XYZ file of N, CA and C in Angstrom:
243
model
N 20.742 -27.625 -12.609
C 19.737 -26.606 -12.815
C 19.925 -25.978 -14.182
N 18.844 -25.473 -14.716
C 18.864 -24.853 -16.041
C 19.343 -23.409 -15.962
N 19.802 -22.921 -17.092
C 20.224 -21.527 -17.210
C 19.506 -20.919 -18.402
N 19.196 -19.619 -18.302
C 18.626 -18.916 -19.444
C 19.371 -17.597 -19.620
N 19.314 -17.079 -20.823
C 19.865 -15.772 -21.137
C 18.729 -14.915 -21.659
N 18.635 -13.697 -21.169
C 17.586 -12.788 -21.631
C 18.257 -11.692 -22.457
N 17.946 -11.670 -23.729
C 18.523 -10.672 -24.631
C 17.547 -9.518 -24.817
N 18.097 -8.392 -25.228
C 17.304 -7.202 -25.558
C 16.458 -6.711 -24.381
N 16.995 -6.818 -23.183
C 16.311 -6.323 -21.992
C 16.465 -4.811 -21.950
N 15.366 -4.125 -21.838
C 15.376 -2.669 -21.808
C 16.206 -2.174 -20.620
N 16.984 -1.106 -20.834
C 17.841 -0.568 -19.765
C 17.031 -0.136 -18.549
N 15.847 0.401 -18.779
C 14.993 0.839 -17.660
C 14.572 -0.370 -16.827
N 14.216 -1.461 -17.485
C 13.813 -2.680 -16.778
C 14.990 -3.216 -15.965
N 16.172 -3.206 -16.564
C 17.359 -3.678 -15.847
C 17.617 -2.818 -14.608
N 17.496 -1.502 -14.739
C 17.705 -0.611 -13.592
C 16.661 -0.846 -12.508
N 15.417 -1.073 -12.914
C 14.356 -1.346 -11.943
C 14.615 -2.665 -11.219
N 15.104 -3.652 -11.960
C 15.440 -4.938 -11.351
C 16.582 -4.766 -10.351
N 17.580 -3.985 -10.722
C 18.721 -3.735 -9.840
C 18.260 -3.056 -8.549
N 17.389 -2.054 -8.667
C 16.898 -1.338 -7.482
C 16.009 -2.238 -6.621
N 15.188 -3.039 -7.270
C 14.332 -3.968 -6.514
C 15.181 -4.984 -5.757
N 16.202 -5.499 -6.401
C 17.094 -6.458 -5.755
C 17.793 -5.816 -4.560
N 18.226 -4.573 -4.724
C 18.892 -3.873 -3.623
C 17.937 -3.674 -2.444
N 16.679 -3.345 -2.726
C 15.692 -3.188 -1.646
C 15.511 -4.486 -0.864
N 15.606 -5.612 -1.569
C 15.428 -6.918 -0.923
C 16.752 -7.508 -0.425
N 17.845 -6.786 -0.645
C 19.143 -7.242 -0.146
C 19.671 -8.484 -0.836
N 19.472 -8.571 -2.137
C 19.970 -9.739 -2.861
C 20.453 -9.339 -4.256
N 21.037 -10.287 -4.937
C 21.574 -10.016 -6.274
C 20.436 -9.884 -7.287
N 20.773 -9.281 -8.437
C 19.786 -9.177 -9.511
C 19.374 -10.560 -9.997
N 20.316 -11.473 -10.052
C 20.019 -12.830 -10.507
C 19.040 -13.517 -9.568
N 19.280 -13.380 -8.270
C 18.380 -13.990 -7.289
C 16.998 -13.345 -7.349
N 16.977 -12.035 -7.525
C 15.701 -11.322 -7.634
C 14.934 -11.799 -8.864
N 15.623 -11.939 -9.992
C 14.982 -12.404 -11.219
C 14.430 -13.817 -11.043
N 15.192 -14.683 -10.356
C 14.700 -16.047 -10.098
C 13.411 -16.010 -9.289
N 13.386 -15.160 -8.263
C 12.203 -15.065 -7.417
C 11.001 -14.539 -8.208
N 11.230 -13.541 -9.042
C 10.151 -12.992 -9.874
C 9.596 -14.069 -10.800
N 10.481 -14.809 -11.444
C 10.032 -15.868 -12.350
C 9.290 -16.971 -11.600
N 9.806 -17.332 -10.437
C 9.144 -18.380 -9.643
C 7.727 -17.966 -9.281
N 7.561 -16.709 -8.864
C 6.231 -16.219 -8.518
C 5.325 -16.158 -9.738
N 5.879 -15.756 -10.873
C 5.076 -15.604 -12.084
C 4.548 -16.937 -12.606
N 5.346 -17.986 -12.503
C 4.918 -19.260 -13.073
C 4.454 -20.262 -12.029
N 4.828 -20.069 -10.787
C 4.491 -21.063 -9.784
C 3.617 -20.577 -8.664
N 3.229 -19.330 -8.694
C 2.400 -18.805 -7.635
C 3.207 -18.462 -6.399
N 2.518 -18.023 -5.390
C 3.145 -17.613 -4.147
C 2.835 -18.660 -3.094
N 3.831 -19.046 -2.332
C 3.633 -20.048 -1.288
C 4.323 -19.607 -0.013
N 4.066 -20.337 1.029
C 4.760 -20.131 2.291
C 4.517 -18.771 2.905
N 5.574 -18.216 3.495
C 5.446 -16.958 4.225
C 5.051 -15.805 3.318
N 5.454 -15.853 2.052
C 5.065 -14.777 1.132
C 3.562 -14.794 0.882
N 2.964 -15.974 0.853
C 1.517 -16.068 0.697
C 0.826 -15.450 1.908
N 1.345 -15.748 3.091
C 0.776 -15.189 4.318
C 0.895 -13.659 4.295
N 2.064 -13.142 3.939
C 2.258 -11.693 3.875
C 1.316 -11.056 2.867
N 1.171 -11.673 1.712
C 0.291 -11.123 0.674
C -1.152 -11.103 1.146
N -1.625 -12.191 1.750
C -3.016 -12.238 2.196
C -3.262 -11.236 3.313
N -2.292 -11.086 4.218
C -2.434 -10.104 5.297
C -2.504 -8.688 4.733
N -1.701 -8.383 3.715
C -1.727 -7.035 3.141
C -3.031 -6.783 2.380
N -3.561 -7.803 1.732
C -4.801 -7.629 0.984
C -6.007 -7.420 1.890
N -5.996 -8.062 3.050
C -7.166 -8.026 3.923
C -6.923 -7.270 5.223
N -5.886 -6.425 5.271
C -5.539 -5.741 6.520
C -6.627 -4.806 7.016
N -7.411 -4.234 6.109
C -8.446 -3.279 6.517
C -9.799 -3.938 6.750
N -9.872 -5.225 6.542
C -11.136 -5.922 6.740
C -11.330 -6.239 8.215
N -12.569 -6.164 8.656
C -12.867 -6.447 10.059
C -13.565 -7.780 10.243
N -13.662 -8.548 9.199
C -14.309 -9.853 9.305
C -15.801 -9.743 9.048
N -16.483 -10.838 9.202
C -17.924 -10.878 8.987
C -18.562 -11.632 10.136
N -19.808 -11.301 10.380
C -20.580 -12.005 11.393
C -21.408 -13.068 10.677
N -21.279 -14.286 11.100
C -22.047 -15.370 10.505
C -23.119 -15.815 11.480
N -24.296 -16.042 10.960
C -25.386 -16.528 11.800
C -25.235 -18.030 11.958
N -25.215 -18.478 13.197
C -25.077 -19.906 13.451
C -26.418 -20.581 13.201
N -26.416 -21.673 12.474
C -27.682 -22.376 12.228
C -28.216 -22.976 13.533
N -29.519 -23.048 13.603
C -30.143 -23.633 14.790
C -29.800 -25.112 14.872
N -29.541 -25.551 16.076
C -29.280 -26.975 16.259
C -30.601 -27.707 16.367
N -30.633 -28.887 15.907
C -31.857 -29.669 15.995
C -31.565 -31.115 15.637
N -32.529 -31.937 15.915
C -32.394 -33.331 15.553
C -31.553 -34.134 16.527
N -31.220 -33.531 17.690
C -30.462 -34.303 18.677
C -31.354 -35.383 19.259
N -30.795 -36.519 19.452
C -31.567 -37.608 20.036
C -31.411 -37.587 21.555
N -32.335 -38.211 22.209
C -32.291 -38.285 23.671
C -31.114 -39.151 24.107
N -30.530 -38.809 25.242
C -29.410 -39.582 25.756
C -29.886 -40.966 26.206
N -28.953 -41.871 26.432
C -29.327 -43.227 26.865
C -29.887 -43.218 28.294
N -30.795 -44.094 28.522
C -31.355 -44.219 29.858
C -30.570 -45.263 30.656
N -30.364 -45.004 31.934
C -29.577 -45.934 32.763
C -30.414 -46.567 33.870
N -31.725 -46.476 33.717
C -32.596 -47.064 34.745
C -32.496 -48.582 34.661
N -32.487 -49.204 35.835
C -32.456 -50.671 35.863
C -33.846 -51.205 35.569
N -33.930 -52.286 34.858
C -35.239 -52.822 34.530
C -35.632 -53.937 35.434
């Protein structure tokens, strides 16, 4: 796996990263990896489900009108000839 070094990181950003990592119960390094993964690769799996649920939690859905059925053909006839 690759390694990177981030220089000139603002002290406030570092403290925020430390607090965020503590809230999630993981190291700053692991938290930074997760942040980078989300930033460049999007959200997948259970995090995607959690995000979508939080975005649409207040929505009640929509009512869709069902199109009329038509064009059904008659069933086969079983009369003996």
